[in-house]
Amino acid sequence: MERLRWGILGPGRIAPRLVRAIAASGRADLVAVASRDPGRAGAFAERHAIGRAHGSYEALLADPDVDVVYVALPNHLHAPWTVRALEAGKHVLCEKPLALSVEEVDAIAAAADRAGRLAVEAFMYLHHPQTLAVVGMARSGALGPLEIIDGSFSFTLAHPGDPRLEPAMGGGSLWDVGCYPVTLARRLAAEEPVAVQALARFDERGVDRTFAGQMLFPGGLIARFDSGFAAPDRQRVEIVGRDASLVLDAPFLVAPDGPAPSVTLVRDGIATPVPVGSTDQYRAEVDDLCAAILEGRAPRVDLAFSRGTIATLVALDGAARAAARDTTRPDDGGG
Ligand SMILES: NC(=O)c1ccc[n+]([C@@H]2O[C@H](COP(=O)([O-])OP(=O)(O)OC[C@H]3O[C@@H](n4cnc5c(N)ncnc54)[C@H](OP(=O)(O)O)[C@@H]3O)[C@@H](O)[C@H]2O)c1
C-alpha cells in the first residue's frame, strides 16, 4: 500500500488546515469527513471536495475505505474517540492534548498495541524545520549546558461557548496553548521534570484564563512558561545556555505560506540570525505519520512522549489549583 486514505472526525475550525495538509502530502488522500450533524458533514465535504460525508463519527469508523482517522474534536473527546478508532482498526492522528489523564494515555497505548495501529498526538510544530534545528543545536551543545527556557503562548479568546472555556471539556489555557512551551521544554531537555510549580488565574467555573508555570529537570535546567486567553497574540521562546542563547519569535504557529520564522543566536552580546527553513508544519505531521505507517518506523511524536506531556500537564494543573487554595498573600500578617 503506497497511499493512505484519511478521514476527519469533526469539521471544526482546525479541520481545514488538515484538509490542505493531506492534499499536499504525497502519500495521503482525504476520502471522508464525519460530523454529528449530516448537514454539517455534507456542507464541509462539498466545500472541500471530499468524496464521503458521514452523519456520525461511528459511521466513519465503520467505513472500510478509511485507513487513518484525524480526531479534531474538543479535548475531552480525544481519548475516547482515539480508542474507538483504534478498535475499528484505524491509525489515528489526534489533536493535542492527546488525553486529559495519564490513565487515558495508557488506555490509548493498550488499544494501539491490541490493534497493531499507531496513535499520534498532533503537535504540528514539533515537525517544523525550525523546531528540528533548535533542538539539534541545543542538544549538540552549541549553547553550552542549558540553564533556562522561557516560553509564552497566549491569545484573546472572545468566543462565548467555546469548548476551551468549558471545565467538563478539558478547557483552560494550559491544556490549549500552555502545552506548547511545556512540550518544547521537555523536547529540549530530553527528560521529564522532577518538580513543577504553578500559579493561575481561574475563572468562576475553575477554568484557567492565565497560567504561569515552571519545571525543574534532573540535569538542572529550569523551564518557565506562561499561557493565556486574556492577552493578545503572543508567542516567544528563549533558550538560554551557559555559552549562548536562542530567541524564537514564532516558535509554535508559523504561517504555512509566510516567510521562515525568525531565530536569533545571542553570543557575547552579539545577535546573529540563524537561518531555518520553513514548511507547512501540518503537512509535515501528516507526512511523518504516513511514513511511520508505510515504512514501519516510530513516529516523531510517540506515545511515551505524549504520556510525559499529559503527566506534566496534570501535575502543573494540580499545582496551580493547590496554590489557588493555599495562597499566602504578601500582606498576610502585616497588621
Ligand atoms: N494544532 C493546532 O494548530 C490546533 C489549532 C486549533 C485547535 N487545535 C485542537 O483541535 C481540536 C479542535 O479544535 P477546534 O478549534 O477545531 O474546535 P471546534 O471547532 O470548537 O470543534 C471541533 C468539532 O468538534 C465537534 N464536536 C463534537 N462534540 C462537540 C461538543 N460537545 N461541542 C462542540 N463541538 C463538538 C464539532 O463537530 P460536529 O458537531 O459537526 O460533529 C466541531 O466542529 C482541539 O482539541 C484543539 O486543541 C489544534
Coordinates of C-alpha atoms and ligand atoms in Angstrom, one line a residue:
M1 CA 0.0 0.0 0.0
E2 CA 1.7 3.2 -1.1
R3 CA -1.0 5.8 -0.1
L4 CA -3.2 6.1 2.9
R5 CA -6.8 7.1 2.9
W6 CA -7.7 9.6 5.6
G7 CA -11.0 10.6 7.3
I8 CA -11.7 13.6 9.5
L9 CA -13.8 13.4 12.7
G10 CA -15.2 16.9 13.4
P11 CA -15.5 19.6 10.7
G12 CA -14.5 22.4 13.1
R13 CA -12.1 25.3 12.9
I14 CA -8.8 23.4 12.7
A15 CA -10.0 20.8 10.2
P16 CA -9.4 22.9 7.0
R17 CA -5.7 23.1 7.9
L18 CA -5.5 19.3 7.7
V19 CA -7.6 19.2 4.5
R20 CA -4.9 21.3 2.9
A21 CA -2.1 19.3 4.5
I22 CA -3.4 16.0 3.4
A23 CA -4.0 17.3 -0.1
A24 CA -0.4 18.5 -0.2
S25 CA 1.1 15.2 1.1
G26 CA 2.4 12.8 -1.5
R27 CA 1.1 9.7 0.4
A28 CA -2.3 10.7 1.7
D29 CA -5.8 11.1 0.2
L30 CA -8.7 12.6 2.1
V31 CA -11.7 10.4 1.4
A32 CA -14.2 11.1 4.2
V33 CA -15.4 13.6 6.9
A34 CA -17.8 13.0 9.7
S35 CA -20.0 15.3 11.8
R36 CA -22.6 14.6 14.5
D37 CA -24.8 16.5 12.0
P38 CA -25.2 15.1 8.5
G39 CA -25.9 18.6 7.1
R40 CA -22.6 19.9 8.5
A41 CA -20.7 16.9 7.2
G42 CA -22.2 17.3 3.8
A43 CA -21.5 21.1 3.6
F44 CA -17.9 20.5 4.7
A45 CA -17.4 17.7 2.2
E46 CA -18.8 19.9 -0.6
R47 CA -16.7 22.9 0.3
H48 CA -13.5 20.8 0.3
A49 CA -14.4 18.3 -2.4
I50 CA -14.3 15.3 -0.1
G51 CA -16.0 12.2 -1.5
R52 CA -17.9 10.9 1.5
A53 CA -19.8 12.7 4.3
H54 CA -20.8 10.6 7.3
G55 CA -23.6 11.8 9.6
S56 CA -22.0 10.2 12.6
Y57 CA -18.5 9.5 13.9
E58 CA -19.4 5.8 14.2
A59 CA -20.2 5.7 10.5
L60 CA -16.7 7.0 9.6
L61 CA -15.1 4.5 11.9
A62 CA -17.1 1.7 10.2
D63 CA -16.0 2.9 6.7
P64 CA -13.7 0.2 5.3
D65 CA -12.1 2.7 2.9
V66 CA -10.6 4.8 5.7
D67 CA -7.1 3.9 7.0
V68 CA -6.2 6.9 9.2
V69 CA -8.6 9.0 11.3
Y70 CA -7.8 12.6 12.2
V71 CA -9.5 13.4 15.5
A72 CA -10.3 17.1 15.5
L73 CA -12.8 17.2 18.4
P74 CA -12.8 19.1 21.7
N75 CA -10.2 17.9 24.2
H76 CA -12.5 15.7 26.4
L77 CA -13.3 13.6 23.3
H78 CA -9.8 12.9 22.2
A79 CA -9.0 9.8 24.2
P80 CA -12.5 8.2 23.8
W81 CA -12.6 8.6 20.0
T82 CA -8.9 7.7 19.6
V83 CA -9.5 4.4 21.4
R84 CA -12.7 3.7 19.4
A85 CA -10.9 4.4 16.1
L86 CA -8.0 2.1 17.1
E87 CA -10.5 -0.6 18.0
A88 CA -12.0 -0.1 14.5
G89 CA -8.6 -0.9 13.0
K90 CA -7.7 2.7 12.1
H91 CA -4.4 4.6 12.7
V92 CA -5.0 7.9 14.4
L93 CA -3.7 11.4 14.4
C94 CA -5.3 13.1 17.4
E95 CA -5.3 16.8 18.2
K96 CA -3.4 18.0 21.2
P97 CA -3.7 17.3 24.1
L98 CA -4.0 13.6 23.4
A99 CA -5.8 13.0 26.7
L100 CA -6.7 14.6 29.9
S101 CA -5.2 12.0 32.2
V102 CA -2.3 9.5 32.2
E103 CA -4.8 6.7 32.5
E104 CA -6.4 7.8 29.2
V105 CA -3.0 7.7 27.5
D106 CA -2.4 4.2 28.9
A107 CA -5.8 3.1 27.5
I108 CA -4.8 4.5 24.1
A109 CA -1.4 2.7 24.2
A110 CA -3.1 -0.6 25.1
A111 CA -5.7 -0.2 22.3
A112 CA -2.9 0.7 19.8
D113 CA -1.0 -2.5 20.9
R114 CA -4.0 -4.7 20.6
A115 CA -4.9 -3.3 17.2
G116 CA -1.4 -3.1 15.8
R117 CA -2.1 0.5 14.8
L118 CA -0.4 3.8 15.5
A119 CA -1.8 6.7 17.6
V120 CA 0.0 10.0 17.4
E121 CA -0.6 13.4 19.1
A122 CA -0.8 16.3 16.6
F123 CA 1.8 18.7 17.8
M124 CA 2.5 20.1 14.4
Y125 CA 5.3 22.5 15.5
L126 CA 7.4 19.5 16.5
H127 CA 7.7 18.7 12.8
H128 CA 8.7 22.2 11.7
P129 CA 12.3 22.6 10.4
Q130 CA 12.7 25.5 13.0
T131 CA 12.0 23.1 15.9
L132 CA 14.2 20.4 14.5
A133 CA 17.0 22.9 14.0
V134 CA 16.9 24.5 17.5
V135 CA 16.5 21.1 19.3
G136 CA 19.5 19.9 17.2
M137 CA 21.6 22.9 18.1
A138 CA 20.7 22.8 21.8
R139 CA 21.4 19.0 22.1
S140 CA 24.7 19.3 20.2
G141 CA 26.0 21.6 23.0
A142 CA 26.2 24.7 20.8
L143 CA 24.7 26.8 23.6
G144 CA 26.5 25.1 26.4
P145 CA 24.6 23.3 29.1
L146 CA 21.0 24.5 29.2
E147 CA 20.2 26.8 32.1
I148 CA 16.8 28.4 31.5
I149 CA 14.0 28.1 29.0
D150 CA 11.3 30.8 28.9
G151 CA 8.2 30.3 26.7
S152 CA 4.9 32.1 26.1
F153 CA 1.8 31.4 24.1
S154 CA -1.4 33.4 24.5
F155 CA -4.3 34.8 22.5
T156 CA -7.5 36.6 23.3
L157 CA -10.4 34.1 23.4
A158 CA -13.5 36.2 22.9
H159 CA -15.8 33.4 21.8
P160 CA -18.5 32.6 24.4
G161 CA -19.5 28.9 24.4
D162 CA -16.0 27.8 23.1
P163 CA -15.1 24.3 24.4
R164 CA -11.8 25.9 25.6
L165 CA -13.9 27.7 28.4
E166 CA -15.8 24.5 29.5
P167 CA -14.5 22.7 32.6
A168 CA -16.0 19.4 31.5
M169 CA -14.5 19.6 28.0
G170 CA -10.8 20.0 29.1
G171 CA -10.9 23.8 29.0
G172 CA -8.2 26.1 30.1
S173 CA -5.2 27.9 28.6
L174 CA -2.7 25.3 30.0
W175 CA -4.4 22.5 28.0
D176 CA -4.9 24.6 24.9
V177 CA -1.7 26.6 24.5
G178 CA 0.4 26.1 27.6
C179 CA 1.0 22.6 26.3
Y180 CA 3.2 24.0 23.5
P181 CA 6.0 25.6 25.7
V182 CA 5.7 22.6 28.0
T183 CA 6.4 20.1 25.2
L184 CA 9.2 22.2 23.7
A185 CA 11.0 22.4 27.1
R186 CA 10.7 18.6 27.5
R187 CA 11.9 18.0 24.0
L188 CA 14.9 20.2 24.6
A189 CA 15.6 18.7 28.0
A190 CA 15.2 15.2 26.6
E191 CA 14.0 14.2 30.1
E192 CA 11.0 14.6 32.4
P193 CA 10.7 17.3 35.1
V194 CA 11.3 16.3 38.7
A195 CA 9.4 19.2 40.2
V196 CA 6.8 21.7 39.0
Q197 CA 5.3 24.9 40.4
A198 CA 2.4 26.9 39.1
L199 CA 0.1 29.9 39.6
A200 CA -3.1 30.5 37.6
R201 CA -6.0 32.9 37.4
F202 CA -9.0 30.7 37.3
D203 CA -12.5 31.9 36.3
E204 CA -15.6 31.4 38.4
R205 CA -16.0 27.9 36.8
G206 CA -12.5 26.8 37.5
V207 CA -11.0 27.2 34.0
D208 CA -7.6 28.9 33.9
R209 CA -7.6 32.1 31.8
T210 CA -3.9 32.8 32.6
F211 CA -1.3 30.3 33.7
A212 CA 2.3 30.6 34.8
G213 CA 4.3 27.5 35.5
Q214 CA 7.9 26.3 35.9
M215 CA 9.6 22.9 35.7
L216 CA 12.9 21.7 37.1
F217 CA 14.6 18.9 35.2
P218 CA 17.1 16.4 36.6
G219 CA 20.0 17.9 34.8
G220 CA 19.4 21.3 36.5
L221 CA 17.5 23.0 33.6
I222 CA 14.6 25.3 34.7
A223 CA 11.9 25.9 32.2
R224 CA 9.2 28.5 32.9
F225 CA 6.3 29.4 30.7
D226 CA 3.0 31.3 30.6
S227 CA -0.1 30.8 28.6
G228 CA -3.4 32.6 28.4
F229 CA -6.7 33.5 26.8
A230 CA -6.7 37.1 28.1
A231 CA -3.8 38.8 26.3
P232 CA -3.3 39.5 22.6
D233 CA -1.5 37.0 20.4
R234 CA 2.0 36.3 21.9
Q235 CA 4.3 33.5 21.2
R236 CA 8.0 33.6 22.0
V237 CA 10.7 31.2 23.4
E238 CA 14.2 32.0 24.7
I239 CA 16.6 29.1 25.2
V240 CA 19.4 30.1 27.5
G241 CA 22.6 28.1 27.7
R242 CA 25.8 28.8 29.7
D243 CA 27.5 30.0 26.5
A244 CA 24.8 31.4 24.2
S245 CA 21.0 31.8 23.8
L246 CA 18.5 31.4 21.1
V247 CA 15.4 33.6 20.7
L248 CA 12.4 32.3 18.6
D249 CA 9.8 34.9 17.7
A250 CA 7.3 32.4 16.2
P251 CA 8.1 29.1 17.9
F252 CA 4.7 27.4 17.5
L253 CA 2.3 28.9 15.0
V254 CA 4.1 29.6 11.7
A255 CA 2.1 30.6 8.7
P256 CA 2.4 27.8 6.1
D257 CA 2.9 30.3 3.2
G258 CA 4.8 33.0 5.1
P259 CA 8.5 33.7 5.5
A260 CA 10.7 31.4 7.5
P261 CA 10.4 32.2 11.2
S262 CA 13.0 34.3 12.9
V263 CA 15.6 32.6 15.1
T264 CA 18.4 34.7 16.7
L265 CA 21.6 33.4 18.3
V266 CA 23.0 35.7 21.0
R267 CA 26.6 35.0 22.0
D268 CA 28.8 37.5 23.9
G269 CA 26.1 40.1 23.4
I270 CA 26.1 39.8 19.6
A271 CA 22.9 38.8 17.9
T272 CA 23.1 36.7 14.7
P273 CA 20.2 35.4 12.7
V274 CA 20.1 31.6 12.4
P275 CA 18.6 30.5 9.0
V276 CA 15.9 27.9 9.4
G277 CA 13.8 26.5 6.6
S278 CA 10.0 26.7 6.5
T279 CA 7.3 24.4 5.5
D280 CA 3.6 23.7 6.1
Q281 CA 4.1 22.0 9.5
Y282 CA 0.6 20.4 9.3
R283 CA 1.7 18.7 6.1
A284 CA 4.9 17.6 7.8
E285 CA 2.9 16.0 10.6
V286 CA 0.8 14.1 8.0
D287 CA 3.9 13.0 6.1
D288 CA 5.6 11.8 9.3
L289 CA 2.6 9.6 10.3
C290 CA 2.3 8.3 6.7
A291 CA 6.0 7.4 6.7
A292 CA 5.7 5.7 10.1
I293 CA 2.8 3.6 9.0
L294 CA 4.1 2.8 5.5
E295 CA 7.7 2.2 6.5
G296 CA 7.1 0.6 9.9
R297 CA 9.1 3.2 11.8
A298 CA 8.4 5.1 15.0
P299 CA 6.5 8.4 14.6
R300 CA 8.4 11.6 15.7
V301 CA 5.8 12.1 18.5
D302 CA 5.5 8.8 20.1
L303 CA 3.1 7.7 22.9
A304 CA 5.9 7.7 25.5
F305 CA 6.4 11.4 24.8
S306 CA 2.7 12.1 25.0
R307 CA 2.4 10.2 28.3
G308 CA 5.1 12.5 29.7
T309 CA 3.3 15.5 28.3
I310 CA 0.0 14.6 29.9
A311 CA 1.6 13.7 33.2
T312 CA 3.4 17.1 33.3
L313 CA 0.2 19.0 32.4
V314 CA -1.8 17.2 35.1
A315 CA 1.0 18.0 37.6
L316 CA 1.1 21.6 36.6
D317 CA -2.7 21.9 36.7
G318 CA -2.8 20.3 40.2
A319 CA 0.0 22.6 41.4
A320 CA -1.9 25.7 40.3
R321 CA -5.1 24.5 41.9
A322 CA -3.3 23.7 45.1
A323 CA -1.7 27.2 45.1
A324 CA -5.1 28.8 44.5
R325 CA -6.4 27.1 47.6
D326 CA -3.4 27.8 49.8
T327 CA -2.3 31.2 48.5
T328 CA -0.5 33.2 51.1
R329 CA -1.0 36.9 50.3
P330 CA 2.1 39.0 50.5
D331 CA 0.4 41.3 53.0
D332 CA -0.8 38.5 55.3
G333 CA 0.3 39.1 58.9
G334 CA 1.3 42.7 58.1
G335 CA -1.1 44.1 60.6
Ligands
LIG1 N1 -2.7 22.1 16.2 C1 -3.3 23.2 16.0 O1 -2.8 24.2 15.4 C2 -4.6 23.4 16.6 C3 -5.3 24.6 16.3 C4 -6.6 24.7 16.8 C5 -7.2 23.7 17.6 N2 -6.5 22.6 17.8 C6 -7.1 21.5 18.6 O2 -8.0 20.9 17.7 C7 -9.2 20.5 18.5 C8 -10.4 21.1 17.8 O3 -10.3 22.5 17.9 P1 -11.3 23.4 17.0 O4 -10.9 24.8 17.3 O5 -11.3 22.9 15.6 O6 -12.6 23.0 17.7 P2 -14.1 23.3 17.4 O7 -14.2 24.0 16.0 O8 -14.7 24.1 18.6 O9 -14.8 21.9 17.4 C9 -14.4 20.9 16.5 C10 -15.6 20.0 16.2 O10 -15.9 19.2 17.3 C11 -17.2 18.6 17.2 N3 -17.8 18.4 18.5 C12 -18.1 17.2 19.0 N4 -18.7 17.3 20.2 C13 -18.7 18.7 20.4 C14 -19.2 19.4 21.5 N5 -19.8 18.8 22.6 N6 -19.1 20.8 21.5 C15 -18.6 21.4 20.4 N7 -18.1 20.7 19.3 C16 -18.2 19.3 19.4 C17 -17.9 19.6 16.3 O11 -18.2 19.0 15.1 P3 -19.7 18.4 14.8 O12 -20.6 18.8 15.9 O13 -20.0 18.9 13.4 O14 -19.5 16.9 14.8 C18 -16.9 20.7 16.0 O15 -16.9 21.2 14.7 C19 -8.9 21.0 19.9 O16 -8.5 19.9 20.7 C20 -7.8 22.0 19.8 O17 -6.9 21.9 20.9 C21 -5.2 22.4 17.3

